[in-house]
CSV table of C-alpha atoms in Angstrom, one decimal:
chain,number,residue,atom,x,y,z
A,1,MET,CA,19.0,-92.0,12.1
A,2,SER,CA,20.4,-89.3,9.2
A,3,ASN,CA,23.8,-90.2,7.7
A,4,PHE,CA,25.6,-87.2,9.4
A,5,GLY,CA,24.4,-88.9,12.7
A,6,ARG,CA,25.8,-92.4,11.6
A,7,ILE,CA,29.1,-90.1,10.5
A,8,LEU,CA,29.3,-88.7,14.3
A,9,LYS,CA,28.9,-91.8,15.9
A,10,GLU,CA,31.8,-93.2,13.9
A,11,ILE,CA,33.9,-90.2,14.7
A,12,GLY,CA,33.0,-89.7,18.5
A,13,GLU,CA,29.8,-87.9,19.5
A,14,PHE,CA,31.3,-86.3,22.0
A,15,GLY,CA,35.0,-86.9,21.7
A,16,LEU,CA,38.2,-84.2,22.5
A,17,PHE,CA,37.0,-82.4,19.3
A,18,GLN,CA,34.0,-81.5,20.8
A,19,LYS,CA,35.3,-80.8,24.3
A,20,ARG,CA,38.0,-78.5,23.0
A,21,LEU,CA,35.3,-76.9,20.8
A,22,VAL,CA,32.8,-76.8,23.5
A,23,ALA,CA,36.0,-75.2,25.9
A,24,ALA,CA,36.5,-72.5,23.2
A,25,LEU,CA,33.1,-71.3,22.9
A,26,CYS,CA,33.2,-70.6,26.4
A,27,ILE,CA,35.3,-68.0,26.0
A,28,PRO,CA,32.8,-65.4,24.2
A,29,SER,CA,30.5,-65.5,27.1
A,30,LEU,CA,33.0,-63.7,29.4
A,31,PHE,CA,32.6,-60.6,26.7
A,32,THR,CA,28.9,-60.8,26.3
A,33,ALA,CA,28.7,-60.7,30.3
A,34,PHE,CA,30.9,-57.7,30.0
A,35,ASP,CA,28.8,-55.6,27.5
A,36,VAL,CA,25.5,-56.5,29.0
A,37,ILE,CA,25.6,-55.1,32.4
A,38,GLY,CA,29.0,-53.5,32.5
A,39,GLN,CA,26.7,-50.1,32.3
A,40,VAL,CA,25.9,-51.1,36.0
A,41,PHE,CA,29.3,-49.7,36.5
A,42,THR,CA,30.0,-47.4,33.5
A,43,GLY,CA,26.6,-45.9,34.4
A,44,LEU,CA,27.3,-45.8,37.7
A,45,SER,CA,25.8,-42.1,39.8
A,46,PHE,CA,27.5,-40.6,42.4
A,47,PRO,CA,26.1,-37.9,45.1
A,48,HIS,CA,25.9,-34.2,43.0
A,49,HIS,CA,24.9,-31.1,43.9
A,50,CYS,CA,24.9,-27.7,41.4
A,51,ASN,CA,28.1,-26.1,40.8
A,52,THR,CA,28.0,-23.1,42.3
A,53,ASP,CA,31.6,-21.9,41.2
A,54,TRP,CA,29.7,-18.0,41.2
A,55,ILE,CA,30.0,-17.1,44.7
A,56,VAL,CA,33.6,-18.1,44.8
A,57,GLU,CA,34.2,-14.8,43.2
A,58,ARG,CA,32.5,-13.1,45.9
A,59,GLY,CA,34.1,-15.1,48.4
A,60,PRO,CA,36.9,-16.9,47.6
A,61,ASN,CA,38.3,-17.8,51.2
A,62,LEU,CA,34.6,-19.4,51.9
A,63,THR,CA,34.8,-23.1,53.3
A,64,ASP,CA,33.1,-26.0,51.0
A,65,GLU,CA,30.2,-26.3,53.8
A,66,ALA,CA,29.9,-22.1,53.9
A,67,ARG,CA,29.5,-21.9,49.8
A,68,LYS,CA,26.7,-24.5,49.8
A,69,ASN,CA,25.0,-22.6,52.8
A,70,LEU,CA,24.8,-19.9,50.6
A,71,THR,CA,24.2,-21.2,47.5
A,72,LEU,CA,22.1,-24.7,47.9
A,73,PRO,CA,18.6,-24.9,49.3
A,74,ALA,CA,17.7,-27.5,51.5
A,75,ASN,CA,16.0,-30.4,51.0
A,76,GLU,CA,13.4,-32.3,53.8
A,77,ALA,CA,15.9,-34.7,55.0
A,78,GLY,CA,18.0,-31.7,56.0
A,79,GLY,CA,21.0,-32.2,53.4
A,80,TYR,CA,21.1,-29.6,50.2
A,81,GLU,CA,19.3,-30.2,46.6
A,82,SER,CA,20.9,-32.2,44.1
A,83,CYS,CA,19.6,-30.7,40.9
A,84,ALA,CA,18.9,-26.9,42.6
A,85,MET,CA,20.3,-23.9,43.8
A,86,PHE,CA,19.8,-20.4,44.7
A,87,SER,CA,19.7,-17.9,41.2
A,88,PRO,CA,23.1,-16.3,41.3
A,89,VAL,CA,22.8,-12.4,41.9
A,90,ASP,CA,25.4,-9.5,41.0
A,91,LEU,CA,25.6,-8.6,44.9
A,92,ASP,CA,28.8,-8.1,47.8
A,93,LEU,CA,29.2,-11.3,49.9
A,94,GLU,CA,28.2,-9.3,53.3
A,95,ILE,CA,24.7,-8.6,51.5
A,96,ILE,CA,24.3,-12.6,50.6
A,97,GLU,CA,25.3,-13.5,54.0
A,98,ALA,CA,22.9,-10.9,55.6
A,99,TYR,CA,19.6,-11.4,53.7
A,100,GLY,CA,20.2,-14.9,51.6
A,101,ILE,CA,19.0,-15.3,47.9
A,102,ASN,CA,15.2,-15.9,47.7
A,103,THR,CA,15.0,-17.3,43.7
A,104,THR,CA,16.4,-20.9,42.9
A,105,THR,CA,16.9,-22.4,39.4
A,106,GLY,CA,18.5,-25.6,38.1
A,107,CYS,CA,21.7,-26.3,37.7
A,108,THR,CA,22.7,-24.1,35.1
A,109,ASN,CA,26.5,-24.2,35.5
A,110,GLY,CA,26.4,-28.1,35.6
A,111,SER,CA,27.0,-30.5,38.4
A,112,ASP,CA,29.6,-31.3,40.8
A,113,PHE,CA,30.0,-35.4,41.6
A,114,LEU,CA,31.0,-36.1,45.4
A,115,ALA,CA,33.4,-39.2,43.2
A,116,PRO,CA,36.3,-41.4,45.1
A,117,GLU,CA,39.6,-39.6,43.7
A,118,GLY,CA,40.3,-41.0,40.0
A,119,ALA,CA,36.6,-42.4,39.3
A,120,SER,CA,34.5,-41.4,36.6
A,121,SER,CA,31.3,-42.8,34.9
A,122,VAL,CA,29.4,-41.6,31.5
A,123,VAL,CA,27.2,-39.8,34.4
A,124,THR,CA,29.8,-37.7,35.8
A,125,GLU,CA,31.6,-36.8,32.4
A,126,PHE,CA,28.2,-36.1,30.4
A,127,ASN,CA,26.6,-34.7,33.4
A,128,LEU,CA,23.6,-37.3,33.0
A,129,VAL,CA,21.7,-35.4,36.1
A,130,CYS,CA,18.5,-34.0,36.8
A,131,ASP,CA,17.0,-33.5,34.1
A,132,ARG,CA,19.2,-35.4,31.8
A,133,SER,CA,19.3,-38.7,34.1
A,134,SER,CA,16.6,-39.8,31.6
A,135,LEU,CA,19.3,-40.8,29.1
A,136,VAL,CA,21.0,-43.4,30.8
A,137,GLU,CA,17.5,-45.5,31.1
A,138,ALA,CA,17.4,-44.6,27.3
A,139,SER,CA,21.1,-45.8,26.8
A,140,GLN,CA,20.2,-49.4,28.4
A,141,SER,CA,16.8,-49.4,26.6
A,142,ILE,CA,18.1,-48.5,23.1
A,143,TYR,CA,21.2,-51.1,24.0
A,144,MET,CA,18.4,-54.0,24.6
A,145,ALA,CA,16.7,-52.5,21.2
A,146,GLY,CA,19.7,-53.6,19.8
A,147,LEU,CA,19.9,-57.2,21.0
A,148,LEU,CA,16.3,-57.7,19.8
A,149,ILE,CA,17.5,-56.4,16.0
A,150,GLY,CA,20.8,-58.1,16.4
A,151,ALA,CA,19.0,-61.2,17.2
A,152,LEU,CA,16.6,-61.2,14.1
A,153,VAL,CA,19.0,-59.9,11.6
A,154,LEU,CA,22.3,-62.2,12.9
A,155,GLY,CA,20.0,-65.1,13.6
A,156,GLN,CA,18.6,-65.2,9.9
A,157,MET,CA,22.8,-64.7,8.5
A,158,ALA,CA,23.6,-67.2,10.4
A,159,ASP,CA,21.3,-69.6,8.6
A,160,ARG,CA,22.4,-68.1,5.5
A,161,PHE,CA,25.7,-67.7,5.4
A,162,GLY,CA,26.6,-69.6,8.6
A,163,ARG,CA,27.6,-70.1,12.0
A,164,ARG,CA,31.0,-69.5,12.0
A,165,PHE,CA,31.1,-66.6,9.3
A,166,VAL,CA,28.3,-64.4,12.2
A,167,VAL,CA,30.4,-65.4,15.3
A,168,LEU,CA,33.5,-64.4,13.6
A,169,LEU,CA,31.9,-60.9,12.5
A,170,SER,CA,29.9,-60.3,16.0
A,171,LEU,CA,33.7,-60.8,17.4
A,172,LEU,CA,34.8,-58.2,15.2
A,173,LEU,CA,31.6,-56.0,15.8
A,174,LEU,CA,31.9,-56.2,19.1
A,175,LEU,CA,35.4,-55.3,19.4
A,176,VAL,CA,35.5,-52.1,17.5
A,177,PHE,CA,32.4,-51.6,19.1
A,178,GLY,CA,33.1,-52.1,22.9
A,179,VAL,CA,36.3,-50.2,22.4
A,180,SER,CA,35.0,-47.3,20.5
A,181,ALA,CA,32.7,-46.8,23.1
A,182,GLY,CA,35.6,-45.8,25.4
A,183,PHE,CA,36.3,-43.0,23.5
A,184,SER,CA,33.1,-41.2,22.7
A,185,PRO,CA,32.5,-37.7,22.9
A,186,ASN,CA,29.5,-37.7,24.0
A,187,ILE,CA,26.0,-39.5,25.3
A,188,TYR,CA,24.7,-39.6,22.1
A,189,VAL,CA,27.7,-41.1,20.5
A,190,TYR,CA,28.1,-43.1,23.4
A,191,ILE,CA,24.3,-44.8,22.8
A,192,ALA,CA,25.1,-45.4,19.5
A,193,LEU,CA,27.8,-47.5,20.3
A,194,LYS,CA,25.8,-49.5,22.7
A,195,PHE,CA,23.2,-50.2,20.3
A,196,LEU,CA,25.8,-51.6,18.1
A,197,GLY,CA,27.6,-53.3,20.7
A,198,GLY,CA,24.1,-55.1,21.6
A,199,PHE,CA,23.5,-55.8,17.9
A,200,SER,CA,26.7,-57.7,18.1
A,201,ILE,CA,26.2,-59.7,21.3
A,202,SER,CA,23.2,-61.3,20.0
A,203,GLY,CA,25.1,-62.8,17.1
A,204,ILE,CA,27.6,-64.4,19.8
A,205,VAL,CA,24.9,-65.5,22.1
A,206,LEU,CA,22.5,-67.3,19.7
A,207,ASN,CA,25.4,-68.7,17.2
A,208,ALA,CA,28.5,-70.0,19.5
A,209,PHE,CA,26.5,-73.0,21.5
A,210,VAL,CA,24.7,-74.2,18.5
A,211,ILE,CA,27.8,-74.4,16.8
A,212,GLY,CA,29.1,-77.3,19.7
A,213,GLY,CA,25.5,-78.4,19.8
A,214,GLU,CA,25.4,-79.5,16.2
A,215,TRP,CA,28.7,-80.8,16.6
A,216,SER,CA,27.5,-83.3,18.9
A,217,ALA,CA,25.3,-85.7,19.9
A,218,SER,CA,21.6,-84.8,20.3
A,219,SER,CA,21.8,-86.6,23.6
A,220,LYS,CA,24.5,-83.8,24.4
A,221,PHE,CA,22.7,-80.7,22.9
A,222,ALA,CA,21.9,-79.5,26.3
A,223,LEU,CA,24.9,-80.3,27.9
A,224,CYS,CA,26.8,-78.2,25.0
A,225,THR,CA,24.1,-75.2,25.4
A,226,ILE,CA,24.8,-75.5,29.2
A,227,ILE,CA,28.5,-75.1,29.3
A,228,CYS,CA,28.9,-72.7,27.0
A,229,HIS,CA,26.9,-70.4,28.4
A,230,SER,CA,28.4,-71.1,32.2
A,231,THR,CA,31.3,-68.5,31.7
A,232,PHE,CA,28.8,-65.5,31.6
A,233,PRO,CA,28.5,-66.1,35.8
A,234,VAL,CA,32.4,-66.2,35.6
A,235,GLY,CA,32.5,-62.8,33.4
A,236,LEU,CA,29.9,-61.4,36.1
A,237,MET,CA,32.1,-61.9,38.5
A,238,LEU,CA,35.4,-60.4,36.8
A,239,LEU,CA,33.4,-57.3,35.9
A,240,SER,CA,32.5,-56.6,39.6
A,241,GLY,CA,36.4,-57.1,40.4
A,242,LEU,CA,37.8,-55.0,37.4
A,243,ALA,CA,35.3,-52.1,37.6
A,244,TYR,CA,36.6,-52.2,41.4
A,245,LEU,CA,39.6,-51.5,40.4
A,246,ILE,CA,39.2,-49.3,37.6
A,247,PRO,CA,37.2,-46.6,38.7
A,248,ASP,CA,37.9,-45.1,35.2
A,249,TRP,CA,34.9,-46.3,33.1
A,250,ARG,CA,36.8,-45.2,29.9
A,251,ILE,CA,39.7,-46.9,31.0
A,252,LEU,CA,37.4,-49.8,31.8
A,253,GLN,CA,36.1,-50.3,28.9
A,254,LEU,CA,39.3,-50.2,27.3
A,255,VAL,CA,40.5,-52.8,29.7
A,256,LEU,CA,37.4,-55.0,29.2
A,257,PHE,CA,36.9,-55.5,25.1
A,258,SER,CA,41.0,-55.3,24.1
A,259,PRO,CA,41.1,-58.9,24.6
A,260,LEU,CA,39.1,-59.8,21.9
A,261,VAL,CA,41.9,-59.2,19.6
A,262,VAL,CA,43.6,-62.3,20.7
A,263,VAL,CA,39.9,-64.0,20.9
A,264,LEU,CA,39.3,-63.1,17.2
A,265,GLY,CA,42.3,-64.3,15.9
A,266,LEU,CA,42.2,-67.8,17.8
A,267,PHE,CA,38.9,-68.3,16.8
A,268,TYR,CA,39.6,-67.6,13.0
A,269,TRP,CA,41.9,-70.5,13.5
A,270,ILE,CA,40.1,-73.2,15.2
A,271,LEU,CA,36.5,-72.6,15.2
A,272,PRO,CA,35.1,-75.2,12.6
A,273,GLU,CA,31.4,-74.5,10.1
A,274,SER,CA,28.8,-76.5,11.7
A,275,ALA,CA,29.1,-79.7,9.3
A,276,ARG,CA,25.2,-79.9,9.6
A,277,TRP,CA,24.6,-76.8,8.3
A,278,LEU,CA,27.0,-77.1,5.5
A,279,ILE,CA,25.1,-80.5,4.7
A,280,THR,CA,21.5,-78.5,4.8
A,281,GLN,CA,23.2,-76.3,2.1
A,282,GLY,CA,24.5,-78.7,-0.2
A,283,ARG,CA,28.0,-78.1,0.3
A,284,LYS,CA,29.3,-81.8,0.8
A,285,GLU,CA,33.1,-81.1,-0.3
A,286,GLU,CA,33.3,-78.6,2.8
A,287,ALA,CA,31.3,-81.1,4.9
A,288,VAL,CA,33.7,-83.6,4.3
A,289,LYS,CA,36.6,-81.8,5.0
A,290,GLU,CA,35.3,-80.6,8.5
A,291,VAL,CA,34.0,-84.2,9.3
A,292,ARG,CA,37.5,-85.3,8.7
A,293,ARG,CA,39.2,-82.6,10.7
A,294,ALA,CA,37.2,-83.7,13.8
A,295,ALA,CA,38.0,-87.4,12.9
A,296,LYS,CA,41.5,-86.8,13.1
A,297,VAL,CA,41.0,-85.0,16.4
A,298,ASN,CA,39.1,-87.7,18.0
A,299,GLY,CA,42.1,-90.3,16.6
A,300,ARG,CA,38.6,-92.1,14.8
A,301,LYS,CA,38.7,-92.8,10.8
A,302,VAL,CA,35.1,-92.5,9.3
A,303,PRO,CA,34.3,-95.2,6.5
A,304,GLU,CA,34.4,-93.8,3.1
A,305,ASP,CA,30.9,-95.5,2.5
A,306,LEU,CA,29.3,-93.1,5.1
A,307,LEU,CA,30.7,-90.0,3.5
A,308,GLU,CA,29.4,-91.0,0.0
A,309,ARG,CA,26.0,-91.0,1.6
A,310,LEU,CA,26.3,-87.3,2.2
A,311,ASP,CA,25.1,-87.1,-2.1
A,312,ASN,CA,22.0,-88.6,-1.0
A,313,GLU,CA,20.7,-86.3,1.5
A,314,GLY,CA,21.6,-83.6,-0.5
A,315,PRO,CA,20.6,-79.8,0.5
A,316,SER,CA,17.8,-79.0,2.5
A,317,LYS,CA,15.0,-76.3,1.5
A,318,ARG,CA,16.2,-73.1,2.7
A,319,GLY,CA,14.6,-71.7,5.6
A,320,SER,CA,13.3,-68.1,6.4
A,321,MET,CA,11.5,-66.7,9.4
A,322,LEU,CA,8.3,-66.6,7.8
A,323,ASP,CA,8.1,-70.4,7.7
A,324,ILE,CA,7.4,-70.1,11.5
A,325,PHE,CA,4.1,-68.5,10.7
A,326,ARG,CA,3.5,-70.4,7.7
A,327,ILE,CA,3.5,-73.6,9.5
A,328,SER,CA,1.1,-73.8,12.3
A,329,TYR,CA,2.5,-76.1,14.8
A,330,LEU,CA,5.6,-73.8,14.4
A,331,ARG,CA,3.0,-71.0,14.9
A,332,LYS,CA,1.7,-72.1,18.1
A,333,ARG,CA,5.5,-72.8,19.4
A,334,ALA,CA,6.9,-69.1,18.5
A,335,LEU,CA,3.7,-68.0,20.4
A,336,VAL,CA,4.1,-69.7,23.1
A,337,MET,CA,7.8,-69.3,23.2
A,338,SER,CA,7.6,-65.7,22.7
A,339,TYR,CA,5.9,-65.4,26.0
A,340,VAL,CA,8.1,-67.3,27.4
A,341,TRP,CA,11.2,-65.0,26.6
A,342,PHE,CA,9.7,-62.1,27.5
A,343,GLY,CA,8.6,-63.1,30.9
A,344,THR,CA,12.4,-64.6,31.9
A,345,SER,CA,14.0,-61.4,29.9
A,346,LEU,CA,12.2,-59.3,32.0
A,347,VAL,CA,12.6,-61.0,35.4
A,348,TYR,CA,16.5,-61.3,34.8
A,349,TYR,CA,17.3,-58.1,33.2
A,350,GLY,CA,14.8,-56.3,35.6
A,351,LEU,CA,17.4,-57.5,38.5
A,352,SER,CA,20.7,-57.4,37.1
A,353,LEU,CA,20.3,-54.0,35.8
A,354,ASN,CA,18.9,-53.0,39.2
A,355,VAL,CA,21.9,-54.1,41.4
A,356,GLY,CA,22.9,-51.0,42.6
A,357,ASN,CA,19.5,-50.1,44.0
A,358,PHE,CA,19.0,-52.8,47.1
A,359,GLY,CA,20.7,-50.9,49.5
A,360,LEU,CA,24.4,-53.1,49.9
A,361,ASP,CA,27.7,-52.8,47.9
A,362,ILE,CA,27.3,-52.6,44.3
A,363,TYR,CA,30.5,-54.6,43.7
A,364,LEU,CA,29.9,-57.2,46.4
A,365,THR,CA,26.2,-57.5,45.3
A,366,GLN,CA,27.0,-57.7,41.6
A,367,PHE,CA,29.6,-60.5,42.3
A,368,VAL,CA,27.0,-62.5,44.4
A,369,PHE,CA,25.2,-62.0,41.8
A,370,GLY,CA,27.6,-63.7,39.4
A,371,LEU,CA,28.3,-66.4,41.8
A,372,VAL,CA,25.0,-67.3,42.2
A,373,GLU,CA,24.8,-67.9,38.8
A,374,LEU,CA,26.9,-70.7,38.6
A,375,PRO,CA,25.0,-73.5,40.4
A,376,ALA,CA,21.5,-72.5,38.5
A,377,ARG,CA,22.9,-72.6,35.1
A,378,LEU,CA,25.1,-75.8,35.8
A,379,GLY,CA,21.7,-77.1,38.0
A,380,SER,CA,19.6,-76.7,35.6
A,381,LEU,CA,21.0,-79.3,33.4
A,382,PRO,CA,20.1,-82.6,35.6
A,383,LEU,CA,16.9,-80.6,36.4
A,384,ILE,CA,15.8,-81.1,32.8
A,385,GLN,CA,17.1,-84.1,32.2
A,386,HIS,CA,14.7,-85.5,35.2
A,387,PHE,CA,11.8,-83.5,35.2
A,388,GLY,CA,11.8,-82.6,31.5
A,389,ARG,CA,12.0,-78.7,29.8
A,390,LYS,CA,8.6,-77.9,30.2
A,391,LYS,CA,8.0,-78.9,34.0
A,392,CYS,CA,11.1,-77.2,34.8
A,393,LEU,CA,10.7,-73.9,33.1
A,394,SER,CA,7.2,-73.7,34.5
A,395,VAL,CA,8.6,-74.1,38.0
A,396,ILE,CA,11.3,-71.8,37.9
A,397,LEU,CA,9.8,-68.9,35.9
A,398,GLY,CA,7.3,-68.9,38.5
A,399,PHE,CA,9.4,-68.9,41.7
A,400,ALA,CA,11.4,-66.1,39.7
A,401,GLY,CA,8.5,-64.0,39.2
A,402,ALA,CA,7.1,-64.4,42.7
A,403,ALA,CA,10.9,-63.6,44.1
A,404,CYS,CA,10.0,-60.1,42.5
A,405,LEU,CA,7.1,-59.2,44.0
A,406,GLY,CA,8.3,-60.4,47.5
A,407,ILE,CA,10.9,-57.7,47.1
A,408,LEU,CA,8.0,-55.0,46.6
A,409,VAL,CA,6.4,-55.9,50.1
A,410,ILE,CA,9.7,-55.7,52.4
A,411,PRO,CA,10.5,-52.1,53.6
A,412,GLN,CA,13.9,-50.5,52.3
A,413,ASP,CA,15.2,-49.9,55.5
A,414,LEU,CA,15.9,-54.1,55.2
A,415,PRO,CA,18.6,-54.1,52.6
A,416,VAL,CA,19.9,-57.3,53.8
A,417,MET,CA,16.4,-58.9,53.5
A,418,VAL,CA,16.0,-57.5,50.1
A,419,THR,CA,18.9,-58.6,48.6
A,420,ILE,CA,18.6,-62.0,49.7
A,421,ILE,CA,15.5,-62.3,47.8
A,422,ALA,CA,16.6,-60.5,44.9
A,423,VAL,CA,19.4,-62.9,44.8
A,424,LEU,CA,17.0,-66.0,44.9
A,425,GLY,CA,15.4,-64.5,42.5
A,426,LYS,CA,18.2,-64.1,40.3
A,427,PHE,CA,19.2,-67.7,40.8
A,428,ALA,CA,15.4,-68.8,39.5
A,429,ALA,CA,15.9,-66.4,36.7
A,430,THR,CA,19.1,-67.8,35.7
A,431,ALA,CA,18.2,-71.2,35.7
A,432,SER,CA,15.1,-70.3,33.5
A,433,PHE,CA,17.6,-68.6,31.0
A,434,SER,CA,19.4,-71.9,30.7
A,435,VAL,CA,16.2,-73.8,30.1
A,436,VAL,CA,14.9,-71.5,27.3
A,437,TYR,CA,18.2,-72.0,25.3
A,438,VAL,CA,17.7,-75.3,25.3
A,439,TYR,CA,14.4,-75.8,24.6
A,440,THR,CA,13.6,-73.2,21.8
A,441,ALA,CA,16.5,-74.6,20.3
A,442,GLU,CA,15.7,-78.1,20.3
A,443,LEU,CA,12.0,-77.0,19.3
A,444,TYR,CA,13.2,-75.7,15.5
A,445,PRO,CA,14.5,-77.7,12.6
A,446,THR,CA,18.8,-76.9,11.9
A,447,THR,CA,17.4,-74.7,8.9
A,448,LEU,CA,15.5,-72.3,11.7
A,449,ARG,CA,17.0,-72.6,14.8
A,450,THR,CA,19.1,-69.2,14.9
A,451,ALA,CA,16.2,-67.4,13.4
A,452,TRP,CA,14.3,-67.8,16.5
A,453,ALA,CA,16.9,-68.9,19.1
């Protein structure tokens, strides 16, 4: 057992200090849920058709239905085309009614959306339909790129400058970019802010649970990780309720991220640095200060001789991501875990971000998706303790993939069945995420833990 392990045993391996810390570290997961899945609602689409107000000048007393009949071509389903209209002509209304218009064009004057009163989204405000609809998907893809780059950059920063610094920095960035997104003047600024928001999310996701785990006994690392992430589904359920109550996407964005002001102030006051990390950096005095603080909260005293022995450990060699590729066993782990992360993320986000395409009410479906994540995350702990990480990860990830394939063979006119299979897939994908976070962090040493986690 290392000297720090003996110190941890003396001050309490999972006492009041650790429990209070883990409880506090649950808070950021609420906001990560808001940011990761938020565009499901801020990018909500509504039925639409081309704006044809040009006909009003010729027939100001036309009913809405008569205006559509004169200006919008019919589609195969008997409704009106969403992205085409009859070309505006400089003719009297009587001639148009008698002979009609034979040529069509795109929505040159924008689109009219059949949205509930007071409802808006980036789609309605920035006219992201028809030939601009790809910008919605591009926004989500660029957000994911932000997550990737944030993981690479902030993971390295955490190993170099500390977990506490990166968590506080990431919370500040998420506050700034999350709130700023609500004031976006156009879709391009919105996309840029979403990218930066995704960048900041990685710093929170990769480091918050590590602080809790490194302050606890190694046997409690999995427990700390899963508990820290257990409020993510609570955030998903809150998101569905808030989105239902606040249909205006700009106001929703402000409501979701403004509370981070309070969270940031609270964390600046209470969040400790990882003593394990401080020791690896040779910062003994700071480590001793944090240890004494933890011992005081736990009502324990740490023997001075143990604190003196920290000098004998000395600073660890500073690791970098290149070490993962230099050392053969770490390189093998990295390749295998990269594939596992790819599969888990593909299934999880594939289901989560398509919650509106299963045929049922999007708010209810999102609530159920969040609700099913709770037992998936909490239930993964006894599973990995009993069966081990490797077996559990293999089985549940395979089940998640099978559920996704099952959705493809179910007819679209059975939305309830599609949603049930999707919920089962979401359950398995969530459990896989919980296990892979624990498994990955345990496979790497402290100096490299957040570089690849």
